[in-house]
Tab-separated table of C-alpha atoms and ligand atoms in Angstrom:
chain	number	residue	atom	x	y	z
A	335	VAL	CA	14.419	12.704	-10.283
A	336	THR	CA	17.279	13.023	-8.849
A	337	ARG	CA	17.944	13.185	-4.753
A	338	PHE	CA	21.688	13.544	-5.151
A	339	ALA	CA	24.129	15.180	-7.009
A	340	VAL	CA	25.286	11.548	-8.855
A	341	ASP	CA	29.447	11.743	-9.859
A	342	ALA	CA	28.970	12.858	-14.177
A	343	ASN	CA	31.510	9.694	-15.075
A	344	VAL	CA	28.793	7.980	-13.059
A	345	ASP	CA	25.490	6.489	-14.850
A	346	LYS	CA	22.065	6.571	-12.921
A	347	VAL	CA	19.015	5.271	-14.004
A	348	THR	CA	15.757	6.183	-13.774
A	349	LEU	CA	12.634	4.472	-14.131
A	350	ARG	CA	8.911	5.779	-13.486
A	351	VAL	CA	5.753	4.394	-12.602
A	352	GLY	CA	2.131	6.033	-11.771
A	353	ASN	CA	4.324	7.962	-8.648
A	354	SER	CA	6.858	6.017	-7.752
A	355	PHE	CA	10.265	5.816	-9.019
A	356	LEU	CA	13.876	3.987	-8.455
A	357	ASP	CA	17.729	5.343	-9.359
A	358	VAL	CA	20.165	2.998	-10.383
A	359	LEU	CA	23.447	2.780	-10.319
A	360	LEU	CA	25.927	1.418	-12.864
A	361	PHE	CA	28.043	1.179	-10.508
A	362	GLY	CA	26.880	-2.065	-8.285
A	363	ALA	CA	24.186	-2.049	-10.608
A	364	THR	CA	23.716	0.002	-7.059
A	365	VAL	CA	19.855	0.463	-6.626
A	366	VAL	CA	20.624	3.956	-4.375
A	367	SER	CA	16.711	5.974	-4.285
A	368	TRP	CA	12.662	4.415	-4.193
A	369	ILE	CA	10.239	6.984	-4.069
A	370	GLN	CA	6.897	5.646	-3.402
A	371	ASP	CA	4.822	8.465	-2.762
A	372	GLY	CA	6.535	11.058	-2.006
A	373	LYS	CA	8.165	9.369	0.417
A	374	GLU	CA	11.786	7.858	0.140
A	375	ARG	CA	11.518	3.233	0.906
A	376	LEU	CA	15.922	3.226	1.225
A	377	PHE	CA	18.153	5.052	3.410
A	378	LEU	CA	20.911	6.460	2.115
A	379	SER	CA	23.973	7.725	3.846
A	380	ASN	CA	25.027	11.648	2.463
A	381	LYS	CA	27.638	10.987	3.468
A	382	THR	CA	28.292	7.696	1.118
A	383	VAL	CA	30.213	8.988	-2.533
A	384	LEU	CA	28.069	7.976	-5.744
A	385	ASP	CA	31.905	8.332	-8.182
A	386	GLY	CA	32.078	4.986	-8.104
A	387	SER	CA	35.860	5.256	-5.248
A	388	ALA	CA	34.043	3.267	-2.569
A	389	PRO	CA	30.982	0.615	-2.502
A	390	VAL	CA	27.509	3.174	-2.401
A	391	ARG	CA	26.292	3.207	2.417
A	392	GLY	CA	22.907	2.384	1.428
A	393	GLY	CA	19.849	1.283	-1.451
A	394	ILE	CA	20.959	-2.601	-1.779
A	395	PRO	CA	24.725	-3.256	-2.829
A	396	ILE	CA	25.600	-6.208	-3.932
A	397	ALA	CA	27.705	-9.231	-2.353
A	398	PHE	CA	28.974	-11.389	-4.654
A	399	PRO	CA	30.825	-13.867	-4.795
A	400	HIS	CA	30.887	-12.990	-0.982
A	401	PHE	CA	29.144	-12.517	1.993
A	402	GLY	CA	31.265	-10.685	4.487
A	403	PRO	CA	35.298	-10.449	5.017
A	404	SER	CA	37.736	-10.335	2.046
A	405	ASP	CA	38.088	-14.480	0.956
A	406	ALA	CA	40.448	-16.743	0.225
A	407	PHE	CA	41.083	-14.852	-2.953
A	408	GLY	CA	42.144	-11.681	-1.827
A	409	LEU	CA	39.006	-10.293	-3.088
A	410	PRO	CA	37.897	-7.023	-0.320
A	411	MET	CA	34.641	-7.243	2.160
A	412	HIS	CA	31.261	-8.850	-0.091
A	413	GLY	CA	33.522	-9.328	-2.856
A	414	PHE	CA	32.968	-7.105	-6.845
A	415	ALA	CA	29.596	-6.568	-7.938
A	416	ARG	CA	29.287	-4.128	-5.783
A	417	ILE	CA	31.974	-2.229	-6.859
A	418	SER	CA	31.482	-2.972	-10.681
A	419	ARG	CA	30.816	-1.129	-13.659
A	420	TRP	CA	27.897	-2.641	-14.476
A	421	THR	CA	26.909	-2.560	-18.236
A	422	TYR	CA	23.158	-1.335	-18.821
A	423	LEU	CA	20.908	-3.951	-20.991
A	424	GLY	CA	18.432	-1.571	-21.080
A	425	THR	CA	15.009	-0.956	-19.643
A	426	GLN	CA	11.806	-2.600	-19.815
A	427	SER	CA	7.728	-1.287	-19.789
A	428	VAL	CA	5.452	-4.268	-20.257
A	429	ASN	CA	2.795	-1.862	-19.272
A	430	PRO	CA	1.828	1.048	-17.752
A	431	SER	CA	2.446	-0.309	-14.485
A	432	GLU	CA	5.529	-1.427	-14.354
A	433	ALA	CA	8.727	-0.727	-15.184
A	434	THR	CA	12.130	-3.207	-15.686
A	435	VAL	CA	15.432	-2.068	-16.002
A	436	SER	CA	18.613	-5.159	-16.154
A	437	PHE	CA	22.234	-5.043	-15.976
A	438	ALA	CA	25.227	-7.382	-16.908
A	439	LEU	CA	28.464	-8.339	-15.180
A	440	GLU	CA	30.941	-10.302	-16.336
A	441	PRO	CA	34.785	-11.282	-15.559
A	442	SER	CA	35.886	-8.276	-18.426
A	443	GLY	CA	33.238	-6.147	-16.295
A	444	VAL	CA	35.362	-6.563	-12.692
A	445	ALA	CA	36.935	-3.547	-11.481
A	446	LYS	CA	40.588	-3.323	-12.481
A	447	GLU	CA	41.937	-3.843	-9.019
A	448	GLU	CA	39.782	-6.896	-8.538
A	449	GLN	CA	39.625	-8.435	-12.055
A	450	GLY	CA	41.446	-12.069	-11.868
A	451	LYS	CA	41.450	-13.336	-8.406
A	452	TRP	CA	38.144	-14.864	-8.449
A	453	PRO	CA	39.426	-17.274	-11.438
A	454	HIS	CA	36.095	-18.438	-12.703
A	455	GLU	CA	33.908	-17.770	-15.497
A	456	PHE	CA	30.625	-16.022	-15.582
A	457	LYS	CA	28.022	-14.013	-15.710
A	458	LEU	CA	25.126	-11.672	-13.561
A	459	ILE	CA	22.323	-10.502	-14.712
A	460	TYR	CA	20.140	-8.282	-11.890
A	461	THR	CA	16.866	-6.824	-13.329
A	462	VAL	CA	14.901	-4.260	-11.743
A	463	THR	CA	11.308	-4.303	-12.151
A	464	LEU	CA	9.408	-0.802	-10.416
A	465	MET	CA	4.903	-1.858	-10.245
A	466	ALA	CA	3.118	1.053	-8.428
A	467	GLU	CA	3.539	-0.522	-4.494
A	468	SER	CA	6.062	-3.046	-5.777
A	469	LEU	CA	9.489	-3.940	-5.227
A	470	LYS	CA	10.757	-6.900	-7.588
A	471	THR	CA	14.779	-7.495	-7.724
A	472	SER	CA	16.396	-10.440	-8.810
A	473	LEU	CA	19.682	-11.451	-9.551
A	474	ARG	CA	20.591	-14.760	-11.079
A	475	VAL	CA	24.286	-16.264	-11.783
A	476	GLU	CA	25.322	-18.156	-14.425
A	477	ASN	CA	28.907	-20.449	-14.947
A	478	THR	CA	29.791	-19.616	-17.970
A	479	GLY	CA	32.800	-21.643	-17.329
A	480	GLU	CA	34.674	-25.581	-17.656
A	481	SER	CA	34.934	-25.431	-13.512
A	482	SER	CA	32.625	-25.993	-10.927
A	483	PHE	CA	32.531	-22.408	-8.574
A	484	ASP	CA	30.068	-21.735	-5.168
A	485	PHE	CA	29.224	-18.571	-4.433
A	486	THR	CA	27.457	-16.586	-1.305
A	487	THR	CA	25.620	-14.123	-1.294
A	488	VAL	CA	23.450	-10.579	-0.243
A	489	LEU	CA	21.301	-7.545	-1.525
A	490	HIS	CA	21.453	-5.519	0.795
A	491	ASN	CA	18.637	-3.355	2.018
A	492	TYR	CA	18.862	-1.339	3.671
A	493	PHE	CA	15.840	0.719	5.155
A	494	ALA	CA	14.934	4.217	6.172
A	495	VAL	CA	12.616	3.738	8.498
A	496	ASN	CA	12.076	7.389	11.093
A	497	ASN	CA	13.648	6.277	13.828
A	498	ILE	CA	15.156	2.796	14.670
A	499	ASP	CA	13.610	3.014	19.258
A	500	ASN	CA	10.136	1.774	16.983
A	501	VAL	CA	11.595	-0.518	14.949
A	502	ARG	CA	10.991	-3.659	15.141
A	503	VAL	CA	11.630	-7.024	12.604
A	504	ASN	CA	8.804	-9.613	12.584
A	505	GLY	CA	9.389	-13.105	11.006
A	506	LEU	CA	12.203	-14.286	12.778
A	507	GLU	CA	10.354	-16.181	15.479
A	508	GLY	CA	11.605	-19.559	15.939
A	509	LYS	CA	14.299	-19.158	13.379
A	510	GLY	CA	18.308	-20.148	14.404
A	511	TYR	CA	20.975	-16.849	13.407
A	512	TYR	CA	24.018	-16.476	13.814
A	513	ASP	CA	25.053	-12.879	15.999
A	514	LYS	CA	28.082	-12.084	14.691
A	515	VAL	CA	28.341	-9.091	16.937
A	516	ASN	CA	29.045	-11.604	20.081
A	517	LYS	CA	30.454	-14.820	17.983
A	518	LEU	CA	28.284	-17.616	18.919
A	519	LYS	CA	25.051	-19.225	17.278
A	520	VAL	CA	21.546	-19.709	18.918
A	521	PRO	CA	19.530	-21.749	18.259
A	522	GLU	CA	15.723	-20.372	18.025
A	523	GLU	CA	15.324	-16.819	18.916
A	524	HIS	CA	12.371	-16.598	20.918
A	525	ASN	CA	10.850	-12.640	20.076
A	526	LYS	CA	7.693	-13.082	18.192
A	527	LEU	CA	9.595	-9.196	16.898
A	528	VAL	CA	12.683	-8.846	17.461
A	529	SER	CA	13.851	-4.797	19.076
A	530	ILE	CA	17.075	-3.434	17.879
A	531	VAL	CA	18.394	-1.683	20.796
A	532	THR	CA	21.934	-2.182	20.444
A	533	GLU	CA	25.145	-2.806	17.771
A	534	THR	CA	23.017	-5.659	16.299
A	535	ASP	CA	24.900	-8.577	12.805
A	536	ARG	CA	22.911	-11.350	12.670
A	537	ILE	CA	22.708	-14.027	10.130
A	538	TYR	CA	18.849	-15.475	10.238
A	539	TYR	CA	18.970	-19.595	8.446
A	540	ASN	CA	15.800	-20.706	6.476
A	541	VAL	CA	14.371	-17.279	6.650
A	542	HIS	CA	11.228	-16.736	3.380
A	543	SER	CA	10.307	-13.567	4.658
A	544	ALA	CA	10.594	-10.626	6.549
A	545	SER	CA	9.625	-7.605	7.602
A	546	VAL	CA	10.333	-4.318	9.736
A	547	ILE	CA	7.556	-2.822	11.699
A	548	GLU	CA	8.016	0.959	13.203
A	549	GLY	CA	4.916	2.304	15.430
A	550	GLY	CA	2.510	-0.101	14.853
A	551	ASN	CA	2.837	-0.237	10.902
A	552	ALA	CA	5.002	-2.591	8.276
A	553	SER	CA	7.225	-0.232	6.277
A	554	ALA	CA	9.291	-2.585	4.842
A	555	ILE	CA	7.602	-6.493	3.696
A	556	VAL	CA	10.554	-8.470	1.911
A	557	SER	CA	8.633	-11.352	1.199
A	558	SER	CA	8.673	-14.265	-2.007
A	559	ILE	CA	12.578	-14.885	-1.854
A	560	THR	CA	12.941	-17.488	-4.278
A	561	GLY	CA	16.719	-19.159	-3.974
A	562	PHE	CA	17.845	-17.056	-0.985
A	563	ASP	CA	17.192	-19.237	2.577
A	564	ASP	CA	18.397	-16.323	4.835
A	565	VAL	CA	17.872	-12.794	6.332
A	566	VAL	CA	20.996	-10.897	7.318
A	567	GLY	CA	19.628	-8.244	10.140
A	568	TRP	CA	22.396	-5.635	10.728
A	569	ASN	CA	22.310	-2.036	12.429
A	570	PRO	CA	25.663	-0.962	13.476
A	571	TRP	CA	24.242	1.774	16.212
A	572	LYS	CA	26.370	4.087	17.734
A	573	GLU	CA	30.074	3.319	18.611
A	574	LYS	CA	29.986	1.575	15.127
A	575	SER	CA	28.327	3.516	12.554
A	576	ALA	CA	30.931	6.731	14.237
A	577	THR	CA	34.218	4.328	12.461
A	578	LEU	CA	32.024	4.662	9.381
A	579	LYS	CA	33.233	7.201	7.399
A	580	ASP	CA	29.806	7.725	5.056
A	581	PHE	CA	28.125	7.382	7.917
A	582	GLN	CA	26.303	10.266	8.194
A	583	GLU	CA	26.066	12.001	12.615
A	584	GLY	CA	22.947	9.654	13.853
A	585	GLY	CA	21.929	7.873	10.892
A	586	TYR	CA	22.367	4.466	12.492
A	587	LYS	CA	18.522	5.969	13.448
A	588	SER	CA	17.020	5.932	10.325
A	589	MET	CA	17.881	2.382	9.203
A	590	ILE	CA	17.949	-1.014	9.587
A	591	CYS	CA	18.947	-2.988	6.738
A	592	VAL	CA	17.659	-6.367	6.338
A	593	GLU	CA	19.122	-8.399	3.885
A	594	VAL	CA	18.281	-11.494	1.536
A	595	GLY	CA	21.367	-13.825	1.023
A	596	LYS	CA	22.684	-17.398	0.190
A	597	ILE	CA	25.212	-17.442	2.813
A	598	ASP	CA	24.776	-20.211	5.131
A	599	ASP	CA	25.058	-23.063	2.656
A	600	PRO	CA	26.563	-21.217	-0.871
A	601	VAL	CA	26.141	-22.381	-3.640
A	602	LEU	CA	27.881	-24.649	-6.203
A	603	LEU	CA	27.266	-23.987	-9.999
A	604	GLY	CA	29.001	-26.137	-12.867
A	605	PRO	CA	29.746	-25.807	-16.111
A	606	GLY	CA	26.766	-24.035	-17.644
A	607	GLN	CA	24.398	-24.149	-14.829
A	608	MET	CA	22.544	-21.344	-13.581
A	609	TRP	CA	20.951	-20.544	-10.012
A	610	VAL	CA	18.341	-17.227	-9.480
A	611	GLY	CA	17.796	-15.422	-6.836
A	612	THR	CA	14.131	-12.760	-6.498
A	613	GLN	CA	13.474	-10.629	-3.432
A	614	VAL	CA	9.291	-8.725	-3.658
A	615	ILE	CA	9.408	-5.451	-1.278
A	616	VAL	CA	6.351	-3.956	-0.781
B	696	LIG	O1	25.157	-7.196	6.196
B	696	LIG	C1	26.165	-7.280	7.555
B	696	LIG	C2	27.692	-7.180	7.014
B	696	LIG	O2	28.245	-7.547	6.539
B	696	LIG	C3	27.925	-5.907	8.707
B	696	LIG	O3	29.124	-7.145	9.519
B	696	LIG	C4	28.234	-4.822	8.148
B	696	LIG	O4	29.697	-4.410	7.705
B	696	LIG	C5	27.461	-4.785	6.389
B	696	LIG	O5	28.102	-5.581	6.495
B	696	LIG	C6	28.192	-3.196	6.053
B	696	LIG	O6	29.567	-4.301	5.179
B	696	LIG	P1	29.803	-2.864	4.026
B	696	LIG	O7	31.293	-3.217	4.063
B	696	LIG	O8	29.930	-2.392	3.259
B	696	LIG	O9	30.182	-1.195	5.455
């Protein structure tokens, strides 16, 4: 099932389990489509490029070795993982109701323009498992070098919604967050259901499940989160999205990012140590 004519030099892997289909690009190991019973679950801007020349605007981009603006190493926003071509390790179907595909990224595979900036030896393994009713994605980070390094990372989920005005996010009540738009720390989210009525860009701390509610029904539940301790809620809203050339006109009304991350407390890995972060989306 190919929803977009993907440029020939950006390979794509399609998984199928029953009436569920999933497309992942080798570029950034980016899941770009998850169709369940004919319904696309993820937002993918129809103005995104899929030719490897820019990060994908939608799907599930991976932020690594840092989440957020360019860092001290001069890496771009959200690091190099989402703009590098990962190695396809193969697919596996343990049984008719589950299909898995894995990808790897090592320093030699980092996008040319970013190579050498992050002076550490590492191996990333990203595993995507499609089941009839859910999607599991898991990132493993291994320090294969002789010195320690730390990193932050996010699985940048873009969920498709019919109309952001009817969307609420559940599971954040009582959690503190950093409001990136107003640049202030909020000690606690009091609302049981968080609605989006303006540009929203928040990092919630110590969250291990969250759900997108639309019209009273759960439209996406992010659960079984391990390794990640933070959840990012983002919608650029009208003005901000109009400044993003790969955001379609009005696209902000059809999406919400509920991302799992390890942001507030970076992971420190000594030589030979490993970290795994996993999410399950229903
Ligand atoms: O997920 C929140 C965020 O950090 C926002 O601040 C916004 O920058 C978003 O990521 C998308 O980043 P991008 O570089 O893909 O435009």
